[in-house]
PDB file of C-alpha atoms in Angstrom:
ATOM      1  CA  UNK A1013     122.236 -10.345 -53.609  1.00 39.00           C
ATOM      2  CA  UNK A1014     125.279  -9.722 -51.447  1.00 41.00           C
ATOM      3  CA  UNK A1015     128.195 -11.803 -50.561  1.00 40.00           C
ATOM      4  CA  UNK A1016     127.411 -12.321 -46.975  1.00 42.00           C
ATOM      5  CA  UNK A1017     123.994 -13.941 -47.814  1.00 46.00           C
ATOM      6  CA  UNK A1018     125.694 -16.202 -50.576  1.00 49.00           C
ATOM      7  CA  UNK A1019     128.620 -17.335 -48.610  1.00 47.00           C
ATOM      8  CA  UNK A1020     128.424 -20.172 -45.863  1.00 47.00           C
ATOM      9  CA  UNK A1021     129.458 -19.526 -42.406  1.00 54.00           C
ATOM     10  CA  UNK A1022     130.366 -21.641 -39.344  1.00 57.00           C
ATOM     11  CA  UNK A1023     127.107 -21.022 -37.523  1.00 54.00           C
ATOM     12  CA  UNK A1024     125.095 -22.294 -40.643  1.00 70.00           C
ATOM     13  CA  UNK A1025     127.311 -25.342 -40.673  1.00 70.00           C
ATOM     14  CA  UNK A1026     126.901 -26.186 -37.059  1.00 72.00           C
ATOM     15  CA  UNK A1027     123.180 -25.778 -37.233  1.00 77.00           C
ATOM     16  CA  UNK A1028     122.925 -27.918 -40.266  1.00 76.00           C
ATOM     17  CA  UNK A1029     125.199 -30.750 -38.763  1.00 77.00           C
ATOM     18  CA  UNK A1030     123.278 -30.530 -35.465  1.00 77.00           C
ATOM     19  CA  UNK A1031     119.779 -30.645 -36.926  1.00 83.00           C
ATOM     20  CA  UNK A1032     120.288 -33.335 -39.545  1.00 86.00           C
ATOM     21  CA  UNK A1033     122.453 -35.547 -37.309  1.00 82.00           C
ATOM     22  CA  UNK A1034     119.672 -35.417 -34.598  1.00 83.00           C
ATOM     23  CA  UNK A1035     116.930 -35.884 -37.226  1.00 85.00           C
ATOM     24  CA  UNK A1036     118.669 -38.998 -38.640  1.00 85.00           C
ATOM     25  CA  UNK A1037     119.864 -40.433 -35.283  1.00 79.00           C
ATOM     26  CA  UNK A1038     116.858 -42.827 -34.805  1.00 78.00           C
ATOM     27  CA  UNK A1039     116.517 -43.873 -38.373  1.00 84.00           C
ATOM     28  CA  UNK A1040     116.866 -47.633 -38.753  1.00 83.00           C
ATOM     29  CA  UNK A1041     116.508 -47.979 -42.540  1.00 88.00           C
ATOM     30  CA  UNK A1042     117.775 -46.510 -45.736  1.00 91.00           C
ATOM     31  CA  UNK A1043     114.356 -45.734 -46.915  1.00 91.00           C
ATOM     32  CA  UNK A1044     113.587 -43.654 -43.564  1.00 91.00           C
ATOM     33  CA  UNK A1045     116.958 -41.816 -44.044  1.00 93.00           C
ATOM     34  CA  UNK A1046     116.133 -40.825 -47.625  1.00 95.00           C
ATOM     35  CA  UNK A1047     112.411 -39.638 -46.904  1.00 94.00           C
ATOM     36  CA  UNK A1048     113.637 -37.776 -43.741  1.00 92.00           C
ATOM     37  CA  UNK A1049     116.398 -35.879 -45.816  1.00 94.00           C
ATOM     38  CA  UNK A1050     113.980 -34.789 -48.648  1.00 95.00           C
ATOM     39  CA  UNK A1051     111.457 -33.485 -46.232  1.00 91.00           C
ATOM     40  CA  UNK A1052     113.808 -31.592 -44.048  1.00 90.00           C
ATOM     41  CA  UNK A1053     115.805 -30.180 -46.891  1.00 90.00           C
ATOM     42  CA  UNK A1054     112.743 -28.455 -47.997  1.00 86.00           C
ATOM     43  CA  UNK A1055     111.556 -27.428 -44.519  1.00 86.00           C
ATOM     44  CA  UNK A1056     115.012 -26.277 -43.278  1.00 87.00           C
ATOM     45  CA  UNK A1057     116.301 -24.711 -46.409  1.00 89.00           C
ATOM     46  CA  UNK A1058     113.150 -23.068 -47.857  1.00 88.00           C
ATOM     47  CA  UNK A1059     113.177 -25.149 -51.062  1.00 93.00           C
ATOM     48  CA  UNK A1060     109.868 -26.135 -52.930  1.00 93.00           C
ATOM     49  CA  UNK A1061     111.294 -29.471 -54.249  1.00 93.00           C
ATOM     50  CA  UNK A1062     113.705 -32.203 -53.378  1.00 95.00           C
ATOM     51  CA  UNK A1063     114.361 -35.602 -54.881  1.00 96.00           C
ATOM     52  CA  UNK A1064     116.747 -38.326 -53.923  1.00 96.00           C
ATOM     53  CA  UNK A1065     117.872 -40.718 -56.746  1.00 97.00           C
ATOM     54  CA  UNK A1066     119.584 -43.967 -55.799  1.00 96.00           C
ATOM     55  CA  UNK A1067     122.159 -45.424 -58.294  1.00 96.00           C
ATOM     56  CA  UNK A1068     121.564 -49.027 -59.591  1.00 94.00           C
ATOM     57  CA  UNK A1069     125.029 -50.015 -60.531  1.00 91.00           C
ATOM     58  CA  UNK A1070     123.994 -53.263 -62.456  1.00 90.00           C
ATOM     59  CA  UNK A1071     121.592 -51.443 -64.705  1.00 91.00           C
ATOM     60  CA  UNK A1072     123.608 -47.994 -64.769  1.00 94.00           C
ATOM     61  CA  UNK A1073     120.500 -45.907 -64.038  1.00 95.00           C
ATOM     62  CA  UNK A1074     119.475 -43.746 -61.147  1.00 96.00           C
ATOM     63  CA  UNK A1075     115.898 -44.385 -59.546  1.00 94.00           C
ATOM     64  CA  UNK A1076     113.832 -41.780 -57.795  1.00 95.00           C
ATOM     65  CA  UNK A1077     113.452 -43.222 -54.311  1.00 94.00           C
ATOM     66  CA  UNK A1078     112.300 -40.378 -52.097  1.00 94.00           C
ATOM     67  CA  UNK A1079     110.721 -37.009 -52.820  1.00 94.00           C
ATOM     68  CA  UNK A1080     109.087 -33.919 -51.226  1.00 92.00           C
ATOM     69  CA  UNK A1081     107.098 -31.175 -52.624  1.00 91.00           C
ATOM     70  CA  UNK A1082     104.990 -31.608 -55.832  1.00 89.00           C
ATOM     71  CA  UNK A1083     106.548 -35.032 -56.565  1.00 87.00           C
ATOM     72  CA  UNK A1084     105.197 -36.222 -53.348  1.00 87.00           C
ATOM     73  CA  UNK A1085     101.334 -35.970 -53.570  1.00 82.00           C
ATOM     74  CA  UNK A1086     100.918 -38.183 -50.278  1.00 81.00           C
ATOM     75  CA  UNK A1087     102.306 -40.636 -47.991  1.00 78.00           C
ATOM     76  CA  UNK A1088     105.658 -42.019 -49.527  1.00 80.00           C
ATOM     77  CA  UNK A1089     104.358 -41.919 -53.193  1.00 85.00           C
ATOM     78  CA  UNK A1090     106.445 -40.407 -55.845  1.00 89.00           C
ATOM     79  CA  UNK A1091     104.646 -38.748 -58.920  1.00 87.00           C
ATOM     80  CA  UNK A1092     105.875 -39.537 -62.256  1.00 85.00           C
ATOM     81  CA  UNK A1093     108.728 -41.762 -60.915  1.00 88.00           C
ATOM     82  CA  UNK A1094     111.797 -41.219 -63.290  1.00 91.00           C
ATOM     83  CA  UNK A1095     114.799 -43.451 -64.144  1.00 93.00           C
ATOM     84  CA  UNK A1096     117.918 -41.561 -65.482  1.00 96.00           C
ATOM     85  CA  UNK A1097     120.869 -43.235 -67.229  1.00 96.00           C
ATOM     86  CA  UNK A1098     124.257 -42.555 -65.774  1.00 96.00           C
ATOM     87  CA  UNK A1099     125.698 -39.423 -67.632  1.00 96.00           C
ATOM     88  CA  UNK A1100     122.134 -38.333 -68.932  1.00 96.00           C
ATOM     89  CA  UNK A1101     120.753 -34.941 -67.815  1.00 96.00           C
ATOM     90  CA  UNK A1102     122.229 -32.815 -65.104  1.00 97.00           C
ATOM     91  CA  UNK A1103     121.547 -35.559 -62.369  1.00 97.00           C
ATOM     92  CA  UNK A1104     123.075 -38.100 -64.385  1.00 97.00           C
ATOM     93  CA  UNK A1105     126.242 -35.909 -65.192  1.00 97.00           C
ATOM     94  CA  UNK A1106     126.595 -35.262 -61.333  1.00 98.00           C
ATOM     95  CA  UNK A1107     126.309 -39.010 -60.740  1.00 97.00           C
ATOM     96  CA  UNK A1108     128.942 -39.674 -63.255  1.00 96.00           C
ATOM     97  CA  UNK A1109     131.551 -37.001 -62.157  1.00 97.00           C
ATOM     98  CA  UNK A1110     130.645 -37.290 -58.488  1.00 97.00           C
ATOM     99  CA  UNK A1111     130.947 -33.530 -58.362  1.00 97.00           C
ATOM    100  CA  UNK A1112     128.183 -31.075 -57.157  1.00 97.00           C
ATOM    101  CA  UNK A1113     126.665 -28.514 -59.620  1.00 97.00           C
ATOM    102  CA  UNK A1114     124.468 -25.474 -59.250  1.00 97.00           C
ATOM    103  CA  UNK A1115     122.597 -24.507 -62.579  1.00 97.00           C
ATOM    104  CA  UNK A1116     121.537 -20.789 -62.296  1.00 97.00           C
ATOM    105  CA  UNK A1117     119.217 -21.111 -65.262  1.00 97.00           C
ATOM    106  CA  UNK A1118     118.163 -24.441 -66.741  1.00 97.00           C
ATOM    107  CA  UNK A1119     117.091 -22.687 -69.972  1.00 96.00           C
ATOM    108  CA  UNK A1120     120.686 -22.455 -71.078  1.00 96.00           C
ATOM    109  CA  UNK A1121     121.784 -26.049 -70.034  1.00 97.00           C
ATOM    110  CA  UNK A1122     120.951 -28.600 -72.797  1.00 96.00           C
ATOM    111  CA  UNK A1123     121.413 -31.380 -70.364  1.00 96.00           C
ATOM    112  CA  UNK A1124     118.219 -30.311 -68.392  1.00 97.00           C
ATOM    113  CA  UNK A1125     115.489 -33.125 -68.310  1.00 95.00           C
ATOM    114  CA  UNK A1126     111.955 -31.878 -67.379  1.00 93.00           C
ATOM    115  CA  UNK A1127     110.382 -33.913 -64.597  1.00 92.00           C
ATOM    116  CA  UNK A1128     106.897 -33.137 -63.379  1.00 88.00           C
ATOM    117  CA  UNK A1129     107.163 -29.767 -64.515  1.00 91.00           C
ATOM    118  CA  UNK A1130     109.672 -27.285 -66.058  1.00 94.00           C
ATOM    119  CA  UNK A1131     111.603 -25.245 -63.492  1.00 95.00           C
ATOM    120  CA  UNK A1132     114.157 -22.441 -64.016  1.00 97.00           C
ATOM    121  CA  UNK A1133     117.303 -23.515 -61.621  1.00 97.00           C
ATOM    122  CA  UNK A1134     118.659 -26.786 -60.229  1.00 97.00           C
ATOM    123  CA  UNK A1135     121.201 -27.882 -57.732  1.00 97.00           C
ATOM    124  CA  UNK A1136     122.599 -31.443 -57.646  1.00 97.00           C
ATOM    125  CA  UNK A1137     124.703 -33.005 -54.955  1.00 97.00           C
ATOM    126  CA  UNK A1138     126.308 -36.559 -55.130  1.00 97.00           C
ATOM    127  CA  UNK A1139     125.843 -39.052 -52.093  1.00 97.00           C
ATOM    128  CA  UNK A1140     129.211 -40.774 -51.989  1.00 96.00           C
ATOM    129  CA  UNK A1141     130.468 -43.598 -49.660  1.00 92.00           C
ATOM    130  CA  UNK A1142     134.031 -44.551 -49.739  1.00 89.00           C
ATOM    131  CA  UNK A1143     134.427 -42.926 -53.282  1.00 92.00           C
ATOM    132  CA  UNK A1144     131.410 -45.049 -54.527  1.00 95.00           C
ATOM    133  CA  UNK A1145     128.398 -43.416 -55.737  1.00 97.00           C
ATOM    134  CA  UNK A1146     125.047 -44.107 -53.852  1.00 97.00           C
ATOM    135  CA  UNK A1147     122.939 -41.615 -55.345  1.00 97.00           C
ATOM    136  CA  UNK A1148     122.081 -37.749 -55.990  1.00 98.00           C
ATOM    137  CA  UNK A1149     120.301 -35.163 -53.926  1.00 97.00           C
ATOM    138  CA  UNK A1150     118.442 -33.124 -56.512  1.00 97.00           C
ATOM    139  CA  UNK A1151     116.421 -29.976 -56.135  1.00 96.00           C
ATOM    140  CA  UNK A1152     114.833 -27.511 -58.654  1.00 96.00           C
ATOM    141  CA  UNK A1153     113.169 -24.208 -58.209  1.00 96.00           C
ATOM    142  CA  UNK A1154     110.749 -22.173 -60.491  1.00 96.00           C
ATOM    143  CA  UNK A1155     112.915 -19.028 -60.159  1.00 96.00           C
ATOM    144  CA  UNK A1156     116.200 -18.556 -62.115  1.00 97.00           C
ATOM    145  CA  UNK A1157     119.301 -17.918 -59.815  1.00 96.00           C
ATOM    146  CA  UNK A1158     117.360 -19.022 -56.791  1.00 96.00           C
ATOM    147  CA  UNK A1159     120.241 -21.377 -55.467  1.00 95.00           C
ATOM    148  CA  UNK A1160     123.565 -19.974 -54.236  1.00 93.00           C
ATOM    149  CA  UNK A1161     126.849 -20.975 -52.798  1.00 93.00           C
ATOM    150  CA  UNK A1162     125.542 -21.258 -49.187  1.00 91.00           C
ATOM    151  CA  UNK A1163     122.885 -23.737 -50.533  1.00 93.00           C
ATOM    152  CA  UNK A1164     125.641 -25.629 -52.324  1.00 94.00           C
ATOM    153  CA  UNK A1165     127.775 -25.855 -49.211  1.00 90.00           C
ATOM    154  CA  UNK A1166     124.816 -26.876 -46.862  1.00 91.00           C
ATOM    155  CA  UNK A1167     123.620 -29.432 -49.161  1.00 93.00           C
ATOM    156  CA  UNK A1168     127.214 -30.931 -49.459  1.00 93.00           C
ATOM    157  CA  UNK A1169     127.137 -31.268 -45.641  1.00 90.00           C
ATOM    158  CA  UNK A1170     123.784 -32.936 -45.773  1.00 93.00           C
ATOM    159  CA  UNK A1171     124.928 -35.394 -48.391  1.00 94.00           C
ATOM    160  CA  UNK A1172     127.916 -36.374 -46.328  1.00 91.00           C
ATOM    161  CA  UNK A1173     125.781 -36.963 -43.207  1.00 90.00           C
ATOM    162  CA  UNK A1174     123.337 -38.939 -45.378  1.00 93.00           C
ATOM    163  CA  UNK A1175     126.172 -41.189 -46.619  1.00 93.00           C
ATOM    164  CA  UNK A1176     127.489 -41.666 -43.098  1.00 89.00           C
ATOM    165  CA  UNK A1177     124.187 -42.774 -41.630  1.00 90.00           C
ATOM    166  CA  UNK A1178     123.377 -45.096 -44.702  1.00 92.00           C
ATOM    167  CA  UNK A1179     126.823 -46.606 -44.248  1.00 88.00           C
ATOM    168  CA  UNK A1180     126.251 -47.134 -40.662  1.00 85.00           C
ATOM    169  CA  UNK A1181     122.876 -48.891 -41.327  1.00 86.00           C
ATOM    170  CA  UNK A1182     124.473 -51.024 -44.037  1.00 83.00           C
ATOM    171  CA  UNK A1183     127.239 -52.290 -41.831  1.00 78.00           C
ATOM    172  CA  UNK A1184     124.962 -53.284 -38.984  1.00 72.00           C
ATOM    173  CA  UNK A1185     124.341 -56.948 -38.626  1.00 46.00           C
ATOM    174  CA  UNK A1186     120.611 -57.320 -39.379  1.00 52.00           C
ATOM    175  CA  UNK A1187     118.468 -60.358 -39.486  1.00 61.00           C
ATOM    176  CA  UNK A1188     116.898 -60.593 -43.061  1.00 72.00           C
ATOM    177  CA  UNK A1189     113.193 -60.506 -43.459  1.00 80.00           C
ATOM    178  CA  UNK A1190     111.434 -63.937 -43.482  1.00 85.00           C
ATOM    179  CA  UNK A1191     107.662 -64.861 -43.785  1.00 85.00           C
ATOM    180  CA  UNK A1192     108.044 -65.849 -40.082  1.00 86.00           C
ATOM    181  CA  UNK A1193     108.616 -62.337 -39.212  1.00 88.00           C
ATOM    182  CA  UNK A1194     106.200 -61.395 -36.287  1.00 89.00           C
ATOM    183  CA  UNK A1195     105.085 -58.266 -37.976  1.00 91.00           C
ATOM    184  CA  UNK A1196     104.562 -59.986 -41.460  1.00 94.00           C
ATOM    185  CA  UNK A1197     102.444 -62.600 -39.855  1.00 94.00           C
ATOM    186  CA  UNK A1198     100.441 -60.050 -38.051  1.00 94.00           C
ATOM    187  CA  UNK A1199     100.012 -58.176 -41.254  1.00 96.00           C
ATOM    188  CA  UNK A1200      98.707 -61.347 -43.161  1.00 95.00           C
ATOM    189  CA  UNK A1201      96.231 -61.846 -40.284  1.00 95.00           C
ATOM    190  CA  UNK A1202      94.923 -58.341 -40.593  1.00 95.00           C
ATOM    191  CA  UNK A1203      94.386 -58.946 -44.373  1.00 96.00           C
ATOM    192  CA  UNK A1204      92.879 -62.476 -44.098  1.00 94.00           C
ATOM    193  CA  UNK A1205      90.784 -62.225 -41.064  1.00 94.00           C
ATOM    194  CA  UNK A1206      89.965 -58.636 -40.340  1.00 95.00           C
ATOM    195  CA  UNK A1207      90.029 -57.750 -43.982  1.00 96.00           C
ATOM    196  CA  UNK A1208      91.304 -54.100 -43.358  1.00 96.00           C
ATOM    197  CA  UNK A1209      92.047 -53.872 -47.226  1.00 96.00           C
ATOM    198  CA  UNK A1210      88.325 -53.138 -47.614  1.00 96.00           C
ATOM    199  CA  UNK A1211      88.833 -49.795 -45.906  1.00 96.00           C
ATOM    200  CA  UNK A1212      89.096 -47.390 -48.858  1.00 94.00           C
ATOM    201  CA  UNK A1213      90.996 -44.932 -46.492  1.00 93.00           C
ATOM    202  CA  UNK A1214      93.554 -47.502 -45.709  1.00 92.00           C
ATOM    203  CA  UNK A1215      97.206 -46.078 -45.959  1.00 89.00           C
ATOM    204  CA  UNK A1216     100.786 -47.141 -45.277  1.00 86.00           C
ATOM    205  CA  UNK A1217     100.949 -45.184 -42.020  1.00 82.00           C
ATOM    206  CA  UNK A1218      97.675 -46.218 -40.682  1.00 89.00           C
ATOM    207  CA  UNK A1219      98.539 -49.848 -41.332  1.00 91.00           C
ATOM    208  CA  UNK A1220     102.033 -49.453 -39.695  1.00 87.00           C
ATOM    209  CA  UNK A1221     100.360 -48.018 -36.668  1.00 87.00           C
ATOM    210  CA  UNK A1222      98.065 -50.966 -36.227  1.00 90.00           C
ATOM    211  CA  UNK A1223     101.247 -53.233 -36.384  1.00 90.00           C
ATOM    212  CA  UNK A1224     103.290 -51.037 -34.059  1.00 87.00           C
ATOM    213  CA  UNK A1225     106.062 -50.369 -36.638  1.00 82.00           C
ATOM    214  CA  UNK A1226     107.143 -47.482 -38.786  1.00 76.00           C
ATOM    215  CA  UNK A1227     105.861 -46.903 -42.258  1.00 75.00           C
ATOM    216  CA  UNK A1228     109.296 -47.194 -43.703  1.00 69.00           C
ATOM    217  CA  UNK A1229     109.764 -50.650 -41.867  1.00 80.00           C
ATOM    218  CA  UNK A1230     106.503 -51.798 -43.258  1.00 86.00           C
ATOM    219  CA  UNK A1231     107.491 -50.599 -46.746  1.00 83.00           C
ATOM    220  CA  UNK A1232     110.876 -52.289 -46.590  1.00 79.00           C
ATOM    221  CA  UNK A1233     109.466 -55.574 -45.168  1.00 87.00           C
ATOM    222  CA  UNK A1234     106.885 -55.901 -47.954  1.00 89.00           C
ATOM    223  CA  UNK A1235     109.322 -54.849 -50.730  1.00 83.00           C
ATOM    224  CA  UNK A1236     111.918 -57.142 -49.415  1.00 82.00           C
ATOM    225  CA  UNK A1237     109.788 -60.273 -48.980  1.00 89.00           C
ATOM    226  CA  UNK A1238     107.258 -59.897 -51.818  1.00 89.00           C
ATOM    227  CA  UNK A1239     109.240 -57.491 -54.191  1.00 84.00           C
ATOM    228  CA  UNK A1240     106.070 -55.271 -54.564  1.00 84.00           C
ATOM    229  CA  UNK A1241     104.877 -52.109 -53.122  1.00 85.00           C
ATOM    230  CA  UNK A1242     102.485 -51.558 -50.252  1.00 89.00           C
ATOM    231  CA  UNK A1243      99.709 -50.433 -52.755  1.00 90.00           C
ATOM    232  CA  UNK A1244     100.304 -53.458 -55.013  1.00 90.00           C
ATOM    233  CA  UNK A1245     100.151 -55.736 -51.852  1.00 93.00           C
ATOM    234  CA  UNK A1246      96.760 -54.228 -50.580  1.00 95.00           C
ATOM    235  CA  UNK A1247      95.252 -54.142 -54.270  1.00 95.00           C
ATOM    236  CA  UNK A1248      96.099 -57.781 -54.766  1.00 95.00           C
ATOM    237  CA  UNK A1249      93.925 -58.698 -51.760  1.00 96.00           C
ATOM    238  CA  UNK A1250      91.131 -56.340 -53.114  1.00 96.00           C
ATOM    239  CA  UNK A1251      91.204 -57.884 -56.477  1.00 95.00           C
ATOM    240  CA  UNK A1252      90.913 -61.399 -55.112  1.00 95.00           C
ATOM    241  CA  UNK A1253      87.966 -60.143 -53.120  1.00 95.00           C
ATOM    242  CA  UNK A1254      86.363 -58.879 -56.418  1.00 95.00           C
ATOM    243  CA  UNK A1255      87.051 -62.006 -58.213  1.00 93.00           C
ATOM    244  CA  UNK A1256      85.290 -64.104 -55.506  1.00 91.00           C
ATOM    245  CA  UNK A1257      82.465 -61.816 -55.339  1.00 92.00           C
ATOM    246  CA  UNK A1258      81.674 -61.378 -58.894  1.00 88.00           C
ATOM    247  CA  UNK A1259      79.806 -64.725 -59.060  1.00 83.00           C
ATOM    248  CA  UNK A1260      78.566 -64.916 -55.495  1.00 86.00           C
ATOM    249  CA  UNK A1261      74.879 -64.803 -54.503  1.00 87.00           C
ATOM    250  CA  UNK A1262      75.552 -62.178 -51.881  1.00 90.00           C
ATOM    251  CA  UNK A1263      76.669 -59.699 -54.649  1.00 89.00           C
ATOM    252  CA  UNK A1264      74.258 -60.774 -57.494  1.00 85.00           C
ATOM    253  CA  UNK A1265      72.519 -57.527 -57.186  1.00 88.00           C
ATOM    254  CA  UNK A1266      75.670 -55.410 -57.427  1.00 92.00           C
ATOM    255  CA  UNK A1267      77.128 -53.648 -60.412  1.00 94.00           C
ATOM    256  CA  UNK A1268      80.738 -54.559 -61.323  1.00 93.00           C
ATOM    257  CA  UNK A1269      81.784 -51.131 -59.999  1.00 95.00           C
ATOM    258  CA  UNK A1270      80.035 -51.656 -56.723  1.00 95.00           C
ATOM    259  CA  UNK A1271      81.819 -54.923 -56.089  1.00 94.00           C
ATOM    260  CA  UNK A1272      85.065 -53.034 -56.736  1.00 93.00           C
ATOM    261  CA  UNK A1273      84.053 -50.376 -54.206  1.00 96.00           C
ATOM    262  CA  UNK A1274      83.060 -52.967 -51.521  1.00 95.00           C
ATOM    263  CA  UNK A1275      86.565 -54.438 -52.020  1.00 95.00           C
ATOM    264  CA  UNK A1276      88.202 -51.271 -50.784  1.00 96.00           C
ATOM    265  CA  UNK A1277      88.812 -49.225 -54.039  1.00 95.00           C
ATOM    266  CA  UNK A1278      87.867 -45.641 -53.528  1.00 94.00           C
ATOM    267  CA  UNK A1279      87.079 -44.998 -57.145  1.00 94.00           C
ATOM    268  CA  UNK A1280      85.855 -46.612 -60.419  1.00 93.00           C
ATOM    269  CA  UNK A1281      89.247 -45.377 -62.163  1.00 93.00           C
ATOM    270  CA  UNK A1282      91.381 -46.809 -59.461  1.00 92.00           C
ATOM    271  CA  UNK A1283      89.520 -50.084 -59.423  1.00 95.00           C
ATOM    272  CA  UNK A1284      89.651 -50.541 -63.186  1.00 94.00           C
ATOM    273  CA  UNK A1285      93.182 -49.523 -63.460  1.00 93.00           C
ATOM    274  CA  UNK A1286      94.538 -51.837 -60.611  1.00 92.00           C
ATOM    275  CA  UNK A1287      92.439 -54.723 -61.887  1.00 94.00           C
ATOM    276  CA  UNK A1288      93.743 -54.381 -65.436  1.00 92.00           C
ATOM    277  CA  UNK A1289      97.444 -54.096 -64.106  1.00 90.00           C
ATOM    278  CA  UNK A1290      97.081 -57.253 -62.018  1.00 90.00           C
ATOM    279  CA  UNK A1291      94.935 -59.496 -64.328  1.00 92.00           C
ATOM    280  CA  UNK A1292      95.686 -58.083 -67.760  1.00 92.00           C
ATOM    281  CA  UNK A1293      91.858 -57.805 -68.276  1.00 92.00           C
ATOM    282  CA  UNK A1294      89.176 -55.422 -67.448  1.00 92.00           C
ATOM    283  CA  UNK A1295      86.690 -56.528 -64.697  1.00 91.00           C
ATOM    284  CA  UNK A1296      83.830 -57.081 -67.373  1.00 90.00           C
ATOM    285  CA  UNK A1297      86.195 -59.178 -69.526  1.00 90.00           C
ATOM    286  CA  UNK A1298      87.448 -61.253 -66.601  1.00 89.00           C
ATOM    287  CA  UNK A1299      83.669 -61.871 -65.591  1.00 84.00           C
ATOM    288  CA  UNK A1300      82.721 -62.809 -69.216  1.00 82.00           C
ATOM    289  CA  UNK A1301      85.677 -65.363 -69.405  1.00 79.00           C
ATOM    290  CA  UNK A1302      84.745 -66.737 -65.919  1.00 69.00           C
ATOM    291  CA  UNK A1303      81.158 -67.254 -67.199  1.00 57.00           C
ATOM    292  CA  UNK A1304      82.409 -69.189 -70.366  1.00 58.00           C
ATOM    293  CA  UNK A1305      84.727 -71.301 -68.403  1.00 61.00           C
ATOM    294  CA  UNK A1306      81.813 -72.401 -66.069  1.00 59.00           C
ATOM    295  CA  UNK A1307      79.584 -73.241 -69.000  1.00 57.00           C
ATOM    296  CA  UNK A1308      82.326 -75.389 -70.661  1.00 55.00           C
ATOM    297  CA  UNK A1309      83.299 -77.263 -67.511  1.00 56.00           C
TER     298      UNK A1309
END
C-alpha cells in the first residue's frame, strides 16, 4: 500500500467537510445526527461496520446509540446492544484518553472486546465537545490492516463535525415534550381508535410518516415522555389487546397464539417474548391466573 493512498489530502478533507456538513444541516435531534453519521461513514468511506457509543457520565459507561452494518438489522434497531465501562476495551480506552486509535490487528490487542462477531482491525475516534467526552465513533473490519491514516484523519474530521452539530442542537432553546404535544395526542388517537398496532408490519418509519414527522422525532418523543422504546410502546398496546381478548366471546374459538397474532404480533416467539417481558408470565399462565381470580371473586 503506497504512502499517497494512506496520507490524507486537502481534497479529501474538503469533500468530507462538504458532504457531512450538508447531510447534518437539517438534522434537528441528536438521534438523527448519530444515525446519519453511522450510515454515511459506511457509504462514503467504504466501511462494513460503524457504531457510535454515547458516554453516560453518571454511570461511567458507554452505550451503543446508533449503528450501521450487521449491528443494524432494520430500522433504528441495534443488535446485541453493548455497554462498555470507561477504560474497558479499545472503545473504553479511547473514551478515557480522548485520543483516537487505529488497531491494525485486534488479535494482538488484549483490550479487544468481541461484539456481534470477531473482526481483525478496528478504528476508534472520540467525540469531544469543549474538552468533554460525548462519545466514540467505532468501526471494525474483518480484514487485518484495513484501516489507514487517511481513515483516521477523515473520521477525526467527521467526529468534529458531529460534536459541533450536537452542541448546536443542545444549545438551542427547545420546548420540552409534554403529553399535550400535538403529535403525541395524534399518536395516542391512532393507537386507541384506529388500533394501528394490530398491523404486524407496523414500523417506526411508517408510524412517523402517518404523523408527518421524522422517525427520530417520534423515537425521541416516546423515549422522553414514556422512557421506553417505540417497540415497547407498541407491544404494550398489543399485550393489553391480548389480555382483553383472552376471555372475550368474540375470541372464544381462538388459540392463545392466534389471539396474539390478531393483536399485531408477527410470530409466536415475538408474542411470547414480549408478553413475558411486560407481564412476567407466559400467556397461558396469565390466562390460568385470570380464570382462577374470576372463580374466587
